[in-house]
Coordinates of C-alpha atoms and ligand atoms in Angstrom, one line a residue:
X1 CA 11.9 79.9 -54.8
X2 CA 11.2 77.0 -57.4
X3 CA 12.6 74.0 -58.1
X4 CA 14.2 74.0 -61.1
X5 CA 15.8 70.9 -63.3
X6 CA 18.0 70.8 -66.2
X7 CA 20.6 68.7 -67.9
X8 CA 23.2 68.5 -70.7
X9 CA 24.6 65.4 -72.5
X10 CA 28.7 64.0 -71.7
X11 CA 29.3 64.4 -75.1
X12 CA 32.7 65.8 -76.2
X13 CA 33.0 69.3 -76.1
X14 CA 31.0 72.2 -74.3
X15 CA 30.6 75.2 -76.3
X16 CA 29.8 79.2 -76.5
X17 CA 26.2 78.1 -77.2
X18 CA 25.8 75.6 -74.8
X19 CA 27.4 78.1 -72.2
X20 CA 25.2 80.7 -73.3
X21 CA 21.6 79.1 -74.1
X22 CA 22.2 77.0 -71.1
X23 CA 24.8 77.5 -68.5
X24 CA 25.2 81.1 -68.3
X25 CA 21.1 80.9 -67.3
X26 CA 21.6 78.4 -64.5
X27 CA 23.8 80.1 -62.6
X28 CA 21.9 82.8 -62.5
X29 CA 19.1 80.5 -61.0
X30 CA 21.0 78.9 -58.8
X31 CA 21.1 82.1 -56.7
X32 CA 17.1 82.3 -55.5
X33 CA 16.1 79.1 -56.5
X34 CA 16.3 75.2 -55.5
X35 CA 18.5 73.4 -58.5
X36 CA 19.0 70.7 -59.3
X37 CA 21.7 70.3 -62.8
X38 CA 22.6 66.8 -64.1
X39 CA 25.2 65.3 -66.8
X40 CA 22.7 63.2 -68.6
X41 CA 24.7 60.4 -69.3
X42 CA 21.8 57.7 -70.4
X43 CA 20.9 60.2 -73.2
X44 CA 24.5 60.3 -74.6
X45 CA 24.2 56.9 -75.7
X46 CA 21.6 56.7 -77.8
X47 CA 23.6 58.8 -80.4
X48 CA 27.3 57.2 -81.1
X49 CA 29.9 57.6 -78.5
X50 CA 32.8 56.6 -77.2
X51 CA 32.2 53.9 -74.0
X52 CA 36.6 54.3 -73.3
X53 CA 36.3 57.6 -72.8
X54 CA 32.8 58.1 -71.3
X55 CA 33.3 58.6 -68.1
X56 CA 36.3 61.3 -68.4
X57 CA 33.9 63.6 -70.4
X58 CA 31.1 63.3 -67.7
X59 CA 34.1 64.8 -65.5
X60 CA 35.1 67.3 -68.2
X61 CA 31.4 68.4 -68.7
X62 CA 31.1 68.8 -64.7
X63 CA 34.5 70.7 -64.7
X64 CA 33.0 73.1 -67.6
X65 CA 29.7 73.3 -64.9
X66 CA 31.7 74.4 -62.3
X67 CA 34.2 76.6 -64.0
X68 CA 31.2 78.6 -65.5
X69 CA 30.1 79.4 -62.0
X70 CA 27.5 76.4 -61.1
X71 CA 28.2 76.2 -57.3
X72 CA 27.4 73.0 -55.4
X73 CA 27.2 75.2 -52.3
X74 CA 24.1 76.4 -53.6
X75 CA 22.6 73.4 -56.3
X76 CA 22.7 70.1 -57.2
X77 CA 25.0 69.0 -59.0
X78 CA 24.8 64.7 -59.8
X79 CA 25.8 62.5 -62.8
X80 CA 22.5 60.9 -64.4
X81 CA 23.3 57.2 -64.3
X82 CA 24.2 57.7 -60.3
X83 CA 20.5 57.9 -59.7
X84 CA 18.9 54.2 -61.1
X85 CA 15.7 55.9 -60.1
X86 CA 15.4 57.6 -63.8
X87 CA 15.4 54.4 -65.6
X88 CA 13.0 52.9 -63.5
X89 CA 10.9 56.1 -64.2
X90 CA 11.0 55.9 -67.7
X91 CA 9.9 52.1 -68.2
X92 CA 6.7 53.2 -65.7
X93 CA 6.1 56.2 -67.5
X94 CA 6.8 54.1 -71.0
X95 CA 3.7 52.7 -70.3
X96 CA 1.4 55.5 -70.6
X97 CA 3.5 57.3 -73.3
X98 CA 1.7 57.4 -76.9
X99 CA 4.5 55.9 -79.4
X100 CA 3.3 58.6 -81.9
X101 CA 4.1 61.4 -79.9
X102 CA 7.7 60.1 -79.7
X103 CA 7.7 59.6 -83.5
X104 CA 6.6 63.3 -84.6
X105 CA 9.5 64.4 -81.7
X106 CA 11.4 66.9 -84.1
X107 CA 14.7 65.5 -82.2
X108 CA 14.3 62.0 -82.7
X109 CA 13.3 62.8 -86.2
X110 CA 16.3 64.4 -87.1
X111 CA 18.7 62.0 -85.0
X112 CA 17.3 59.3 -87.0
X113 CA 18.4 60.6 -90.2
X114 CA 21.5 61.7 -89.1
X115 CA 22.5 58.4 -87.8
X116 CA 20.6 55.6 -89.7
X117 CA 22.9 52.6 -88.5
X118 CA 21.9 53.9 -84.9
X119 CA 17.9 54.1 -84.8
X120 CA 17.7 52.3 -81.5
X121 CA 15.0 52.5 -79.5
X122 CA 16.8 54.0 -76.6
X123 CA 16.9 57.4 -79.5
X124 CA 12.8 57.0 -79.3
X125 CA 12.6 56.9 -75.8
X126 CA 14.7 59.3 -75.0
X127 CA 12.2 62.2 -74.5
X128 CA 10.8 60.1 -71.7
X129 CA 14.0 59.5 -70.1
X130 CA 13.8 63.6 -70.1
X131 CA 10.6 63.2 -68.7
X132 CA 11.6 61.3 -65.5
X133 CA 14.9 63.4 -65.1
X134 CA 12.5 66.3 -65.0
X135 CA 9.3 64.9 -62.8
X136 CA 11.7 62.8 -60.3
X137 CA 12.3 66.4 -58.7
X138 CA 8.9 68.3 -59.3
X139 CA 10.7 70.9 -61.5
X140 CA 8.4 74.0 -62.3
X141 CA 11.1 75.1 -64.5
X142 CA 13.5 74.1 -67.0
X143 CA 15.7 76.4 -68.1
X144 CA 16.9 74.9 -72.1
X145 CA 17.8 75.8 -75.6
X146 CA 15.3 76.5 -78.0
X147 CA 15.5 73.5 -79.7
X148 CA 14.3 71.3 -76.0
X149 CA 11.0 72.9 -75.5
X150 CA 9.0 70.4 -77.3
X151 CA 10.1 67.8 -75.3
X152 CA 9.3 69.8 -71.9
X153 CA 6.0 69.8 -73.6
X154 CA 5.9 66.4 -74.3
X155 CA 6.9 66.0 -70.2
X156 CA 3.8 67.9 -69.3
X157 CA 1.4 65.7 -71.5
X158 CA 3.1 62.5 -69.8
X159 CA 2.5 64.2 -66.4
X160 CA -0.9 65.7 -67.4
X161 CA -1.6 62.2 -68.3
X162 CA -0.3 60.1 -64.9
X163 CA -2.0 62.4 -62.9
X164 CA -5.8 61.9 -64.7
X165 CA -5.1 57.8 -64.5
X166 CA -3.7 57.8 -60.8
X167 CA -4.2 61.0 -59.5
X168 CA -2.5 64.0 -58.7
X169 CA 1.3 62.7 -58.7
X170 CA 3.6 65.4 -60.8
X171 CA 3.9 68.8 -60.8
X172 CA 3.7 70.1 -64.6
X173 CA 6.8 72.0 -65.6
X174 CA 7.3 74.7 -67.8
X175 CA 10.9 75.3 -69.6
X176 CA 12.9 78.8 -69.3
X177 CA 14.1 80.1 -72.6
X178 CA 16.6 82.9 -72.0
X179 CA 15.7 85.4 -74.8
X180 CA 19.1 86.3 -76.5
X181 CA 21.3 83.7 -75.8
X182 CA 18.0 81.3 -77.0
X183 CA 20.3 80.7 -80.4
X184 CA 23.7 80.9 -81.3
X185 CA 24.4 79.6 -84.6
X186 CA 27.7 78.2 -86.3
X187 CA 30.4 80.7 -87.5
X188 CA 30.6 78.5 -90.5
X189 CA 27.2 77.6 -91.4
X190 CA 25.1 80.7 -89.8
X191 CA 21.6 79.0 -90.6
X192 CA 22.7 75.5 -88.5
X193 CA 22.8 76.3 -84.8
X194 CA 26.3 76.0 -83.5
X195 CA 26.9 72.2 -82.5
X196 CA 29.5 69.7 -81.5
X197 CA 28.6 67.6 -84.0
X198 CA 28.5 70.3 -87.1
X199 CA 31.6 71.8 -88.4
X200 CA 34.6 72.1 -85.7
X201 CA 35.7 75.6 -87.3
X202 CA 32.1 76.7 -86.1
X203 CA 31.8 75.9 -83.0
X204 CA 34.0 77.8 -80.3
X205 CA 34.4 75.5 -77.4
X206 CA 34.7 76.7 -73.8
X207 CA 38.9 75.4 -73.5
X208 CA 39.7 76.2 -76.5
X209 CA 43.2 78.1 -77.0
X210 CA 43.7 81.7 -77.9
X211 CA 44.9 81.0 -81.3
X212 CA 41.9 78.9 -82.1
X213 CA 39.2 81.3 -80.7
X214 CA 41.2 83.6 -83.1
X215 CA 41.1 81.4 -86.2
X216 CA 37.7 80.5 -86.0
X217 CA 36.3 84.3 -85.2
X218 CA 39.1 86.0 -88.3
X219 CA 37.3 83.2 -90.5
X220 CA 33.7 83.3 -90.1
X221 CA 31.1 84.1 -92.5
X222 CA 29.4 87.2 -93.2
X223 CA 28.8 88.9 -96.3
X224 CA 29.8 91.3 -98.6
X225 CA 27.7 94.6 -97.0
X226 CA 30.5 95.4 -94.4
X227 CA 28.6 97.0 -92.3
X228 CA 27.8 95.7 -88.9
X229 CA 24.2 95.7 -88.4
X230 CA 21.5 93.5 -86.6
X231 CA 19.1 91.9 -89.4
X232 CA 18.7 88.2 -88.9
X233 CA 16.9 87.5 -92.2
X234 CA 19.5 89.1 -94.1
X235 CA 22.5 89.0 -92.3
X236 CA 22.7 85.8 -90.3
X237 CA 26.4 85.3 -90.0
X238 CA 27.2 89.0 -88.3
X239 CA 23.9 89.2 -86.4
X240 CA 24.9 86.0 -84.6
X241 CA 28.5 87.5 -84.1
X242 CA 26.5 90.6 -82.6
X243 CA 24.5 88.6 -80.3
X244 CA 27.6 86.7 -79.3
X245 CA 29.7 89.8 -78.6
X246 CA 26.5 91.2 -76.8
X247 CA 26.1 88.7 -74.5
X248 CA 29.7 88.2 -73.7
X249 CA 30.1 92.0 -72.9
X250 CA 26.3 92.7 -71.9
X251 CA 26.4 95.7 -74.0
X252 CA 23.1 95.9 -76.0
X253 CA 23.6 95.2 -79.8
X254 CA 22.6 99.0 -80.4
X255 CA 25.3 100.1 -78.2
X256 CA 28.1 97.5 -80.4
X257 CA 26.8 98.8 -83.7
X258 CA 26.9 102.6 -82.9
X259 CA 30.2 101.7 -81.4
X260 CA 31.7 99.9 -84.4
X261 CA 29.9 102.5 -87.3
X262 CA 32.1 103.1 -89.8
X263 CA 34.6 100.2 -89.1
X264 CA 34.7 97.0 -91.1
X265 CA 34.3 93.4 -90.6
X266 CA 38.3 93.0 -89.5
X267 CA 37.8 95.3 -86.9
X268 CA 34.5 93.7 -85.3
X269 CA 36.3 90.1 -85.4
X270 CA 39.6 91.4 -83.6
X271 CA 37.7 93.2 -81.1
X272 CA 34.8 89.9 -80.8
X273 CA 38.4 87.6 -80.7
X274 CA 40.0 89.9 -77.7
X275 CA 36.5 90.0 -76.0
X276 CA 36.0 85.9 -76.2
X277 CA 40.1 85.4 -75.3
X278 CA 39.4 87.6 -72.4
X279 CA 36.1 85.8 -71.3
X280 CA 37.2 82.3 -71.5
X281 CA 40.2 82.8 -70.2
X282 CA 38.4 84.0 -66.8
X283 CA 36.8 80.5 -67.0
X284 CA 39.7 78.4 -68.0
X285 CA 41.0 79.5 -64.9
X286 CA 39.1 78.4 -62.6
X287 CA 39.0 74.4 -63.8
X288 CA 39.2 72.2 -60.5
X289 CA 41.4 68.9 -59.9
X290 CA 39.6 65.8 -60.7
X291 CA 39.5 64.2 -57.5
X292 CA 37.5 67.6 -56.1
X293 CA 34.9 66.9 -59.0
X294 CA 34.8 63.0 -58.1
X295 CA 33.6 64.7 -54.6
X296 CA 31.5 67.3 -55.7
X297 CA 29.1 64.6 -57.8
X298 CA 29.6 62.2 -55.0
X299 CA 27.5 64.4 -53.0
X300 CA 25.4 65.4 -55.6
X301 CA 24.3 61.9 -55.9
X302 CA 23.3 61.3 -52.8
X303 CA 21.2 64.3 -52.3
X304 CA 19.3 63.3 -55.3
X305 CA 18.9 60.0 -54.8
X306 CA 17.1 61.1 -51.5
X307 CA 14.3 63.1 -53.1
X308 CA 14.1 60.5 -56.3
X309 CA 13.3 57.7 -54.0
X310 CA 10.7 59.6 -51.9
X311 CA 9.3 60.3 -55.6
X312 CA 9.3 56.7 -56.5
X313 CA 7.6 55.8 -53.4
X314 CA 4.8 57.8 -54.2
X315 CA 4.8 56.8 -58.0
X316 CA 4.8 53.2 -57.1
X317 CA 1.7 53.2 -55.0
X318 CA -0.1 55.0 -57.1
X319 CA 0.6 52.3 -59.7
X320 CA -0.3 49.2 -57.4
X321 CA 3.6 48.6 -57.4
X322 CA 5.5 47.0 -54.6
X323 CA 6.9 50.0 -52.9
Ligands
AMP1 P1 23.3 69.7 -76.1 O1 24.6 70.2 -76.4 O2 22.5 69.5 -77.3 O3 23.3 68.6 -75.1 O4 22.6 70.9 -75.4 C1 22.8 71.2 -74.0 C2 22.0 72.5 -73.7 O5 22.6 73.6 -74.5 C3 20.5 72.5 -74.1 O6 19.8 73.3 -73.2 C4 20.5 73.1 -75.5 O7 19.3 73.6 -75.8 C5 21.6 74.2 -75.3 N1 22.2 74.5 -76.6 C6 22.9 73.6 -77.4 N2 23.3 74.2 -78.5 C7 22.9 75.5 -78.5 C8 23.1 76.6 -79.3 N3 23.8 76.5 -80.5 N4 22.6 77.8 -78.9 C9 21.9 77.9 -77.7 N5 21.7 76.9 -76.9 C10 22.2 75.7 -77.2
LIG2 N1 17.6 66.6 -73.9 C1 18.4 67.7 -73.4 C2 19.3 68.2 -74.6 O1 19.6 67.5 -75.5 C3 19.3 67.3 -72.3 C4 18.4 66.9 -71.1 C5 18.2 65.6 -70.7 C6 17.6 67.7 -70.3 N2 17.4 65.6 -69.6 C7 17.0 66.9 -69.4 C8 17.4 69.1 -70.3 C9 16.1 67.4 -68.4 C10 16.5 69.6 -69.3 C11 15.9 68.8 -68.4 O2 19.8 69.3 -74.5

C-alpha cells in the first residue's frame, strides 16, 4: 500500500485525455492504495479564468471524479483551497527553491507565451505549489500526464533539498505514467496533445452529447492512406484514434487493426463514435446531485487537513518556526 497524491485544475471542461492519462489510472489505485485526489484550485488561477463561475466548475470537476469511478469510500477526495496548509507550504518551501529552476519549467515557459498579459508570479510559482500539494501527504507516487513529470522532478529536488538543510522531513516521490493512455492528442491538430484550451472540435469532453462525440469523431484528421494502422511518426491522426478506441474497449491496437483490415476510415470513426457514445454514456449516468458532492469534499477536507497539519507541525520545527 502507498500513498499516492494527484490533482487536476477546475478549469472548464474534463476531457477523454484527462480521463484517460489521468482519471481512468486513479481509480485503479484507489483499490490497494492510500489516495489522496484534489481539485487544485490555487493553480487555476494563475492562467485566466472565470472568478463567477469558479466554484461551480470545482463541483463539475468533482462530479466528473466521481462519475468516472473515484470513490470517497475508498480515497480522498478534497478541494485545494479547503486546506490553507498548501499555501503556507509553498512560501516555506519558496525559500529554498532556485528561481532558475522555475524559469527552465517547460510549463511555465510555454504558459508565459501563451498568455503574455498574465505572467504573474503565481504562473512561476506554481510548480512549488505542486510541490507542497504533493509533500503535505508523503506521496510515493503520482500518478500524471506526460507532460507533469518534470515538475514531480522538480518536487524531489525541493524535498532532496529540505531534507539535506533540516534533516530528513519529506518522502521523495516518484510520478506514475500510465503507458498508453500517457498521450492523447487533438482530433484536429494530432501533433498538439488534446486540450481544453486548443481547438473545441478536438477535444471530446467527458458530457458531451451524442451528436457532438459524433461530429467531432466523423471530422477528424487522418490522411489520405486509408488504411488503419499503428505508425505514430507517419500517421498521427489515426494512431491516436487507435489508442483511443484501444483503451476505451481494452482491445489491443493489433486486435482493432486485424479487425478493421480492409475497411476504410468511415467505418473505423462510426464504430470509434458508437464505442465513445456507449462509454460516456455509462458515466453520464452516474453524475451525483450537488448537495451530495458539497458533502463528499466536506469530508474530504477535513481528513486532509488532519494529516497536512501534522506535516506542518513537523515542517515548522524543523525551520525554527513557531509551531
Ligand atoms: P490538466 O487538464 O492540464 O489540468 O491535466 C490534468 C491531468 O490530465 C494531468 O495529469 C495531465 O497530465 C493529464 N492530461 C491532460 N491532458 C492530457 C492528454 N491530452 N493526454 C493525456 N493526459 C492528459
Ligand atoms: N500541475 C498539474 C497539471 O497541470 C495539476 C496538479 C497540481 C497536480 N498539483 C498536483 C498533479 C499534484 C499531481 C500532483 O496537470
Amino acid at each position: 500500500m502507498k500513498k499516492v497524491f494527484s490533482g487536476i485544475r477546475p478549469t472548464g471542461d474534463i476531457h477523454i485525455g484527462n480521463y484517460l492519462g489521468a482519471i481512468n489510472q486513479w481509480v485503479q489505485l484507489q483499490e490497494e492504495n492510500d489516495c489522496i485526489f484534489s481539485i487544485v484550485d490555487w493553480h487555476a488561477i494563475t492562467t485566466p479564468y472565470n472568478e463567477s463561475t469558479l466554484q461551480d466548475t470545482i463541483l463539475e470537476v468533482a462530479s466528473i471524479y466521481l462519475a468516472c469511478g473515484v470513490d470517497p469510500k475508498k480515497c480522498i477526495l478534497f478541494t485545494q483551497s479547503d486546506v490553507k496548509q498548501h499555501t503556507e507550504l509553498t512560501w516555506l518551501l519558496g525559500s529554498i527553491t532556485p528561481l532558475g529552476e522555475l524559469q527552465r519549467m517547460t510549463q511555465f515557459k510555454d504558459k508565459s507565451k501563451k498568455h503574455k498579459e498574465y505572467i504573474n508570479a503565481g504562473l512561476i510559482n506554481y510548480p512549488i505549489l505542486m510541490a507542497s500539494d504533493i509533500l503535505l501527504y508523503d506521496a510515493e507516487l503520482v500518478p500524471v500526464g506526460k507532460d507533469q513529470t518534470q515538475h514531480v522532478e522538480l518536487t524531489r529536488n525541493i524535498a532532496q533539498k529540505f531534507n539535506n538543510k533540516y534533516g530528513e522531513t519529506f518522502i521523495l516521490p516518484e510520478s506514475l505514467i500510465s503507458k498508453e493512455g500517457a498521450t492523447i492528442y487533438s482530433l484536429q491538430e494530432p501533433d498538439k496533445k488534446m486540450s481544453k484550451t486548443g481547438d473545441p472540435k478536438g477535444c471530446i469532453g467527458i458530457f458531451d452529447s451524442p451528436e457532438d462525440i459524433k461530429k467531432k469523431v466523423m471530422s477528424a484528421q487522418t490522411d489520405s492512406e486509408n488504411e488503419i494502422r499503428f505508425d505514430l511518426t507517419k500517421k498521427k491522426g489515426i494512431s491516436n484514434l487507435l489508442n483511443i478506441y484501444s483503451l476505451f474497449s481494452k482491445k489491443s491496437i493489433k486486435d482493432i487493426e486485424k479487425e478493421f483490415e480492409g475497411k476504410g476510415y468511415g467505418d473505423f470513426k462510426k464504430s470509434l463514435t458508437e464505442l465513445l457514445i456507449d462509454k460516456l454514456k455509462i458515466i453520464q449516468e452516474n453524475r451525483m446531485e450537488k448537495e451530495d458532492i458539497k458533502k463528499i469534499l466536506e469530508k474530504g477536507k477535513k481528513l486532509a487537513e488532519a494529516r497536512a497539519e501534522q506535516k506542518m507541525k513537523v515542517v515548522r520545527k524543523r525551520m525554527g518556526l513557531a509551531l
